[in-house]
Amino acid sequence: MEDAIRKATDIALAEAGASGVSFAVEWPGDMLHGDYAVNAAMAAAKGLGKNPRELAETLAPTIARELGDRAASVEVAGPGFINVRLSAAAIAQSLSGATDAAWGSSTTRAGQKVIFEYSNPNPFKEMHLGHLMGTVIGEACSRIIESQGAHVIRDTYGGDVGPHVAKAIWALRKKGITEPSTARELGDAYAHGSRSYEESETAKTEIDALNTEIYTAIAKEEGDRTDEERVLLEMWRHGRDVSYESHKSVWKALGTTFDYIVHESETTPIGMRIVKDGLAQGVFEESEGAVIYKGEKRGFHTLVFITSRGTPTYEAKDVGLAFLKEERMAPFDYSYIMTASEQSGHFAVFLAALEEVAPTVAKKTKHVPHGFLRLTTGKMSSREGTIITATEFLEGLIAKASERNPDLIISAQVAVGAAKYLILRQAPGGDVIFDVEKSLSLDGDSGPYLQYALVRARSILAASTVGDGAALQFAGEVPTLARLISRFPGVVARAQALQAPHAITQYLTQLASEWNSYYASGKIIGSADEASRIALVHAFATTMENGLTLLGIPAPQKM
């Protein structure tokens, strides 16, 4: 319908002598103002030398004429907005697919192959709240892109080499541990190694040397390694495996499965080679024994890609990752990388350097930042050993949810829904302050509020004797709920275009509120128009379920 309104407005503008004007067709904040608001008069008024409201009065009749019986009214409001209220027939037509499993999906991105990288926890550390942000938002973005027809490949990237690994292994050796058995044991070792690195010059020297040893051992062929290097790598591999088993349990709880788990040890040799080639080509420079990229030439800052000790930085590894994706996952149209917003500066310089080395690869690589998840206890630090792990957080939330519902399956679904909702209600770049009590509330603005609205609708459908095939018919005034449901495909499309799952979250919250008003307005089962009302309930249930699915929020059968 938005396309029809745009076409009608273009015709009205052309007749007024203002062809080619760019304007917006939006949903009014207050549905009493109509289904769509058009700002074409304000956009064209200056060029025509006319008053916006007077121009709107000229445009409105033409728009009404072009829309015909699809519009119940076309009215001018405020300084020159043109508000369009759709007819009952148009609403019924727009809802014709609202009970289908594919409701909300489209083929906008059909034929595209998209890589979405997110979560990215490092081995030898435990997943913490920050990883929940990336995992939850990345999964939602991936699902939304899929709903628009794209083939999405999910990948996650972990730092299995580098100073943090050396710190953990150094600390494990000091404790005489050769086969760590839990992620907590590895996390504690990392925290101990980090403190020692900061406090002891001897420890710092030993850890730096161990870091180099790990890189050297990995780079060698198996037959060229010493016995000591083989023992070191066996401990390294075991620790990495233990870490990822822990990570996978969190991903499973959140409903995420990755097609690829890529390790920095795989991207390091590729990145080192590309950076050294770039050094020979003049893309990179040497400075005090290190290899750097002078970002100032592109309006950024300088970053080190290879240290003076000959070890790669994150930037060099990311170059290797970009080429590894080309090798393993190509051909693809886009590669989205989701990380915390604090890494935006890093990605700006990295992409600038990549553009000089491989412009085609850089062009299709996009950074998507997310904010931080904080509790009232403040910021967390894995280096200090004061983190709240993702596992602890989820277990605590499930325990809290189980106080209201002892069924562990349902309490887990409610807890995951509560966590995801508070994360996804914010724009991806915004920080989230997590309030446990608010997250589990059934009174509105929460995941359980949406879940309970769906459960209530399902219970009505189960109790009704009206079949699923009942048609939506509006004998009188079209319910606001029906008008709101009709927006769903457009909401999903906009969320995909802007990489903004919060658009769906906020829409579903408004939808649940309108559903509760509709539910309280009069009986459904046994009413004179039960068939039509049940059809609307079915449309609501499908919309809510599909919306929750796109966000990765579980839809319990009962609560």
C-alpha positions as a printed Julia matrix, in Angstrom:
559×3 Matrix{Float64}:
   0.0     0.0     0.0
   2.91    2.35    0.66
   3.94    1.98   -2.99
   0.41    2.86   -4.12
   0.41    5.99   -1.92
   3.82    7.0    -3.3
   2.61    6.57   -6.87
  -0.55    8.59   -6.19
   1.51   11.34   -4.52
   3.98   11.45   -7.42
   1.06   12.01   -9.79
  -0.36   14.74   -7.55
   3.03   16.49   -7.38
   3.5    16.26  -11.13
   0.08   17.85  -11.72
   1.11   20.62   -9.3
   4.33   21.19  -11.25
   6.74   19.54   -8.8
   7.91   16.31  -10.39
  10.85   14.44   -8.9
  10.41   15.7    -5.34
  11.66   13.36   -2.59
   9.18   12.84    0.24
   8.43   10.44    3.09
   5.49    8.1     3.59
   5.38    7.18    7.26
   3.13    5.71    9.91
   1.71    8.39   12.21
   2.66    8.04   15.85
  -1.02    8.28   16.78
  -3.23    5.92   14.77
  -6.12    8.35   15.19
  -4.36   10.43   12.52
  -4.67    7.68    9.93
  -2.71    4.76    8.54
  -0.1     6.8     6.64
   1.24   10.35    6.76
   2.79   12.0     3.68
   5.04   15.09    3.92
   5.13   15.78    0.17
   3.62   19.26    0.48
   6.29   20.4     2.93
   8.99   18.87    0.75
   7.77   20.63   -2.42
   6.46   23.93   -1.05
   9.71   25.89   -1.1
  10.48   24.97   -4.71
   7.0    26.03   -5.8
   6.99   29.14   -3.63
   3.79   28.07   -1.9
   2.53   27.67    1.64
   2.89   23.96    2.65
  -0.62   23.62    4.01
  -2.17   25.31    0.99
  -0.17   23.01   -1.31
  -1.32   20.0     0.74
  -4.94   21.1     0.17
  -4.2    21.0    -3.55
  -2.48   17.6    -3.48
  -4.93   15.74   -1.24
  -7.88   15.5    -3.72
  -5.59   14.11   -6.44
  -4.16   11.52   -4.05
  -7.7    10.55   -3.04
  -8.68   10.26   -6.7
  -5.73    8.01   -7.54
  -6.23    5.76   -4.52
  -9.94    5.39   -5.21
 -11.8     2.99   -2.94
  -8.56    1.96   -1.23
  -8.74    5.15    0.84
 -11.5     5.89    3.35
 -10.21    9.44    3.74
  -7.34   11.7     2.66
  -7.03   14.72    4.95
  -4.66   17.62    5.52
  -3.31   18.09    9.03
  -0.93   20.38   10.89
   1.55   22.41    8.85
   0.91   20.39    5.7
   0.87   16.64    6.38
  -1.48   14.56    4.27
  -3.01   11.75    6.31
  -4.38    8.7     4.53
  -6.83    6.35    6.22
  -7.3     3.08    4.37
 -10.73    1.64    3.65
 -12.03   -1.56    5.23
 -11.58   -3.33    1.89
  -7.96   -2.19    1.63
  -7.19   -3.35    5.18
  -8.84   -6.71    4.53
  -6.8    -7.07    1.34
  -3.54   -6.19    3.11
  -4.31   -8.84    5.73
  -5.0   -11.59    3.21
  -1.77  -13.39    4.12
  -1.74  -12.54    7.81
  -2.41  -16.11    8.93
   0.31  -17.65    6.77
   3.64  -18.88    8.14
   5.39  -16.57    5.64
   3.54  -13.45    6.86
   6.09  -10.62    7.12
   8.61  -12.17    4.77
   9.5   -10.94    1.28
  11.84  -11.57   -1.63
  13.6    -8.2    -1.42
  17.0    -9.83   -0.96
  16.33  -13.03   -2.9
  19.43  -14.31   -4.64
  21.8   -12.61   -2.21
  24.32  -14.48   -0.08
  25.15  -12.7     3.16
  27.72  -13.54    5.83
  26.87  -12.33    9.33
  29.63  -12.56   11.91
  28.68  -12.02   15.54
  29.1   -13.16   19.16
  32.89  -13.69   18.78
  33.86  -14.95   22.26
  37.52  -15.74   22.76
  38.7   -19.16   23.94
  40.49  -19.19   27.3
  37.89  -16.69   28.55
  34.31  -17.19   29.61
  31.46  -15.6    27.68
  30.23  -12.52   29.51
  27.34  -10.09   29.23
  28.98   -8.24   26.35
  28.86  -11.4    24.28
  25.13  -11.68   25.0
  24.62   -8.32   23.3
  26.4    -9.36   20.13
  24.86  -12.83   20.09
  21.27  -11.67   20.6
  21.4    -8.72   18.19
  23.41  -10.63   15.58
  20.99  -13.55   15.62
  18.0   -11.22   15.24
  19.64   -9.33   12.36
  20.46  -12.63   10.65
  16.88  -13.87   10.94
  15.46  -10.61    9.65
  17.76  -10.67    6.61
  16.76  -14.29    5.96
  13.09  -13.31    6.1
  13.67  -10.97    3.17
  14.93  -13.79    0.96
  18.71  -13.77    1.48
  20.8   -16.87    2.13
  22.59  -16.1     5.4
  25.79  -17.75    6.59
  26.41  -17.29   10.3
  29.99  -17.26   11.51
  31.75  -16.43   14.74
  35.39  -15.53   15.16
  37.47  -16.37   18.22
  40.92  -15.29   19.35
  42.61  -18.62   20.06
  46.07  -17.01   19.86
  47.42  -13.81   21.32
  48.43  -12.32   24.67
  45.24  -13.43   26.45
  45.94  -17.07   25.55
  49.55  -16.79   26.72
  48.4   -15.26   30.02
  45.97  -18.12   30.65
  48.41  -20.9    29.74
  51.18  -19.25   31.77
  48.93  -19.16   34.83
  47.8   -22.77   34.32
  51.43  -23.89   34.18
  52.19  -22.01   37.38
  49.38  -23.95   39.05
  50.58  -27.24   37.59
  47.43  -27.69   35.49
  48.0   -29.37   32.12
  44.4   -30.29   31.25
  41.93  -27.6    32.34
  38.48  -29.1    32.66
  36.1   -26.12   32.85
  35.66  -22.7    31.3
  35.7   -21.23   34.81
  39.15  -22.71   35.4
  40.37  -21.1    32.19
  38.75  -17.78   33.05
  40.35  -17.74   36.48
  43.73  -18.55   34.93
  43.36  -15.69   32.45
  42.49  -13.26   35.24
  45.5   -14.43   37.28
  47.82  -14.15   34.27
  46.53  -10.64   33.46
  47.14   -9.4    36.99
  50.62  -10.91   37.03
  51.41   -9.35   33.65
  50.58   -5.91   35.04
  52.26   -6.35   38.43
  55.41   -8.36   37.69
  58.1    -7.53   35.13
  59.3   -11.14   35.3
  55.81  -12.47   34.55
  55.44   -9.96   31.71
  58.68  -11.14   30.11
  57.71  -14.8    30.48
  54.2   -14.27   29.06
  55.49  -12.27   26.08
  57.98  -15.04   25.34
  55.25  -17.69   25.68
  53.04  -15.75   23.29
  55.78  -15.83   20.67
  56.38  -19.55   21.33
  52.71  -20.33   20.65
  52.73  -18.43   17.37
  55.99  -20.12   16.34
  54.77  -23.61   17.21
  51.49  -23.17   15.33
  53.31  -21.93   12.23
  55.51  -25.04   12.02
  54.66  -28.29   10.31
  53.98  -31.17   12.71
  57.23  -32.94   11.86
  59.28  -29.81   12.51
  57.98  -29.21   16.05
  59.99  -30.03   19.15
  58.57  -32.25   21.88
  58.15  -29.17   24.05
  56.16  -27.42   21.3
  53.94  -30.49   20.86
  53.15  -30.53   24.58
  52.41  -26.8    24.48
  50.05  -27.14   21.52
  48.28  -30.12   23.05
  47.51  -27.99   26.11
  46.47  -25.11   23.84
  44.08  -27.27   21.8
  42.56  -28.84   24.91
  41.93  -25.43   26.46
  40.34  -24.19   23.26
  38.03  -27.21   23.07
  36.92  -26.76   26.67
  36.18  -23.1    25.99
  34.06  -23.77   22.93
  32.02  -26.45   24.65
  31.06  -23.79   27.18
  30.34  -21.24   24.44
  28.16  -23.72   22.56
  26.0   -24.31   25.62
  25.25  -20.56   25.79
  24.55  -20.37   22.06
  22.17  -23.31   22.35
  20.28  -21.63   25.19
  19.93  -18.51   23.03
  18.82  -20.4    19.92
  21.94  -19.68   17.86
  23.85  -22.1    15.64
  26.88  -21.1    13.59
  27.8   -22.43   10.18
  31.46  -21.58   10.76
  33.62  -21.1    13.84
  36.78  -19.38   12.64
  39.93  -19.16   14.76
  42.57  -16.46   14.77
  45.21  -19.18   14.41
  43.72  -19.82   10.95
  43.69  -16.18    9.88
  47.11  -15.24   11.32
  49.37  -16.69    8.57
  47.11  -15.27    5.86
  47.02  -11.83    7.48
  50.78  -11.79    8.03
  51.38  -12.63    4.38
  48.96  -10.0     3.06
  50.36   -7.27    5.35
  53.92   -8.08    4.34
  52.9    -7.95    0.68
  51.22   -4.62    1.4
  54.42   -3.41    3.01
  56.3    -4.14   -0.19
  53.62   -2.27   -2.16
  53.8     0.79    0.07
  50.38    0.35    1.69
  52.01   -0.26    5.09
  55.17    1.23    6.58
  57.88    0.15    9.0
  58.25    2.08   12.23
  60.65    1.12   15.05
  60.58   -2.51   13.96
  56.78   -2.68   13.66
  54.59   -2.62   10.56
  52.0     0.13   10.68
  49.25    1.67    8.59
  49.23    5.47    8.53
  45.52    6.06    8.84
  46.0     9.82    8.85
  46.16    9.78    5.04
  42.52    8.65    5.1
  41.42   10.83    8.01
  41.95    8.18   10.69
  44.76    7.33   13.1
  47.81    5.08   12.84
  47.48    1.43   13.82
  50.08   -1.32   14.25
  49.48   -4.45   12.16
  52.64   -6.4    13.1
  54.42   -5.68   16.39
  58.15   -5.14   16.8
  58.29   -8.7    18.21
  56.99   -9.99   14.87
  53.55  -10.99   16.18
  50.31   -9.92   14.47
  47.78   -7.54   16.01
  43.99   -7.85   15.71
  44.16   -5.7    12.58
  46.45   -8.12   10.72
  44.3   -11.06   11.78
  41.18   -9.27   10.53
  42.85   -8.82    7.15
  43.47  -12.57    7.15
  39.85  -13.21    8.14
  38.55  -11.16    5.21
  40.63  -13.25    2.8
  39.69  -16.51    4.55
  36.01  -15.71    4.05
  36.68  -15.19    0.36
  38.36  -18.58    0.25
  35.78  -20.57    2.21
  32.45  -18.82    1.79
  32.54  -17.0    -1.55
  30.83  -15.96   -3.63
  28.89  -13.65   -1.31
  27.36  -10.2    -1.62
  27.93   -8.78    1.86
  29.92   -9.61    4.96
  28.55   -7.97    8.1
  30.72   -7.93   11.21
  29.0    -7.12   14.49
  31.14   -6.02   17.45
  30.93   -3.62   20.39
  30.84    0.05   19.4
  34.18    0.63   21.14
  35.79   -1.15   18.18
  34.37    1.26   15.59
  37.66    3.13   15.36
  39.56   -0.1    14.8
  37.22   -1.13   12.01
  37.4     2.26   10.31
  41.19    1.97   10.01
  41.09   -1.75    9.19
  38.6    -1.22    6.36
  40.62    1.71    5.02
  43.73   -0.49    4.89
  41.74   -3.39    3.41
  40.41   -1.09    0.7
  43.97   -0.41   -0.45
  44.92   -4.09   -0.37
  41.68   -5.63   -1.68
  39.11   -2.98   -2.7
  36.46   -5.49   -3.85
  36.57   -7.35   -0.53
  36.49   -4.11    1.47
  33.49   -2.78   -0.45
  31.25   -5.63    0.63
  32.5    -5.74    4.25
  30.38   -3.74    6.7
  30.86   -3.12   10.43
  27.7    -3.14   12.57
  28.34   -1.81   16.11
  26.34   -2.62   19.22
  26.3    -1.01   22.66
  27.11   -2.38   26.09
  25.0    -4.38   28.49
  25.38   -3.17   32.05
  23.93   -4.12   35.39
  23.4    -1.82   38.33
  26.63   -3.24   39.81
  28.59   -1.39   37.12
  31.19   -2.32   34.52
  32.84   -5.74   34.44
  36.41   -6.72   33.7
  37.56  -10.22   32.73
  41.13   -9.07   33.35
  40.29   -8.4    36.99
  38.24  -11.57   37.32
  35.1    -9.62   38.22
  32.95  -10.53   35.23
  29.43  -11.83   35.36
  29.44  -14.66   32.86
  26.69  -15.24   30.35
  26.0   -18.62   31.94
  25.67  -17.16   35.44
  23.43  -14.4    34.17
  21.06  -16.73   32.33
  20.96  -19.24   35.17
  20.1   -16.46   37.61
  17.34  -15.16   35.35
  15.9   -18.66   34.89
  15.9   -19.15   38.67
  14.04  -15.87   39.09
  11.51  -16.81   36.4
  10.96  -20.21   38.02
   9.64  -18.47   41.14
   6.5   -17.76   39.1
   6.48  -20.9    36.99
   8.15  -24.08   38.31
   8.18  -25.67   34.84
  11.88  -25.37   33.93
  11.23  -25.41   30.18
   8.78  -22.53   30.42
  10.89  -20.59   32.93
  13.89  -20.93   30.6
  11.82  -19.67   27.64
  10.55  -16.76   29.72
  14.05  -15.92   30.96
  15.57  -15.97   27.47
  12.66  -13.89   26.19
  13.18  -11.41   29.02
  16.88  -11.06   28.31
  16.48  -10.75   24.56
  13.67   -8.23   24.77
  15.58   -5.74   26.92
  18.55   -6.04   24.58
  16.5    -5.76   21.39
  14.24   -2.89   22.46
  17.21   -0.53   22.07
  18.78    0.6    18.8
  21.83   -1.66   18.18
  24.36    1.08   19.0
  22.74    1.98   22.31
  23.73    0.73   25.75
  21.34   -1.39   27.83
  20.92   -1.11   31.59
  19.46   -4.45   32.62
  16.78   -4.45   35.32
  15.99   -8.06   36.29
  12.62   -7.32   37.9
  11.44   -5.2    34.98
  12.62   -7.76   32.46
  10.27  -10.42   33.9
   7.25   -8.18   34.36
   3.94   -9.1    32.73
   2.71   -5.5    32.88
   4.22   -4.28   29.63
   7.51   -3.37   27.97
   8.99   -6.82   28.51
   9.54  -10.11   26.75
   7.1   -12.01   29.0
   4.45   -9.36   28.22
   4.67  -10.28   24.54
   4.84  -14.0    25.25
   1.77  -13.87   27.48
  -0.21  -11.93   24.85
   0.48  -14.74   22.38
  -0.39  -17.45   24.92
  -3.72  -15.74   25.62
  -4.54  -15.51   21.9
  -3.65  -19.15   21.36
  -5.92  -20.19   24.22
  -8.85  -18.41   22.55
  -8.12  -20.08   19.22
  -7.95  -23.46   20.93
 -11.3   -22.9    22.65
 -13.13  -21.7    19.53
 -14.98  -24.05   17.2
 -14.41  -21.7    14.26
 -11.95  -23.15   11.76
  -8.68  -21.56   10.65
 -10.12  -20.57    7.27
 -12.48  -17.85    8.52
 -12.21  -14.69    6.43
 -11.51  -11.25    7.84
 -14.57   -9.08    7.29
 -15.28   -5.62    8.7
 -18.97   -4.77    8.72
 -18.42   -1.5    10.59
 -15.39    0.39   11.86
 -12.11   -1.43   11.25
 -10.54   -2.37   14.61
  -7.3    -0.55   15.35
  -5.76   -3.97   15.96
  -6.39   -4.92   12.32
  -4.84   -1.68   11.06
  -1.78   -2.26   13.22
  -1.37   -5.88   12.1
  -1.38   -4.72    8.48
   1.85   -2.79    9.14
   3.9    -5.88   10.02
   5.49   -6.61    6.62
   6.55   -2.97    6.33
   8.0    -2.98    9.85
  10.1    -6.05    9.04
  11.29   -4.51    5.76
  12.4    -1.34    7.53
  14.1    -3.28   10.31
  16.09   -5.17    7.69
  17.04   -2.06    5.73
  18.3    -0.28    8.86
  19.78   -3.33   10.65
  17.43   -2.35   13.47
  15.66   -5.23   15.28
  14.36   -2.71   17.82
  11.84   -1.55   15.2
  10.18   -4.97   15.42
  10.48   -5.11   19.21
   8.79   -1.75   19.67
   6.11   -2.63   17.12
   5.29   -5.92   18.88
   4.99   -4.09   22.19
   2.47   -1.69   20.66
   0.7    -4.65   19.05
   0.44   -6.54   22.35
  -0.99   -3.46   24.03
  -3.6    -3.04   21.29
  -4.42   -6.76   21.51
  -5.08   -6.47   25.23
  -7.44   -3.56   24.57
  -9.23   -5.55   21.9
  -9.49   -8.58   24.19
 -11.0    -6.43   26.96
 -13.46   -4.65   24.64
 -15.94   -7.53   24.44
 -16.3   -11.26   24.25
 -14.89  -13.07   21.24
 -16.14  -16.64   21.58
 -19.93  -16.66   21.36
 -20.17  -13.17   19.87
 -22.43  -12.47   16.89
 -19.4   -11.97   14.65
 -17.28  -14.7    16.21
 -15.93  -15.97   12.88
 -14.55  -12.58   11.9
 -13.2   -11.89   15.37
 -11.51  -15.28   15.53
  -9.95  -14.57   12.14
  -8.49  -11.37   13.59
  -7.21  -13.25   16.65
  -5.57  -15.73   14.31
  -3.94  -12.88   12.39
  -2.69  -11.37   15.64
  -1.29  -14.69   16.87
   0.52  -15.29   13.57
   1.96  -11.79   13.58
   3.15  -12.02   17.17
   4.61  -15.49   16.69
   6.41  -14.53   13.47
   7.7   -11.35   15.08
   9.02  -13.19   18.13
  10.64  -15.76   15.86
  12.45  -13.02   13.94
  13.8   -11.67   17.23
  14.77  -15.15   18.42
  12.41  -14.87   21.4
  10.82  -18.21   22.38
   7.06  -18.53   22.1
   5.87  -20.7    25.04
   2.72  -22.77   24.61
   1.59  -21.8    28.09
   2.64  -19.5    30.93
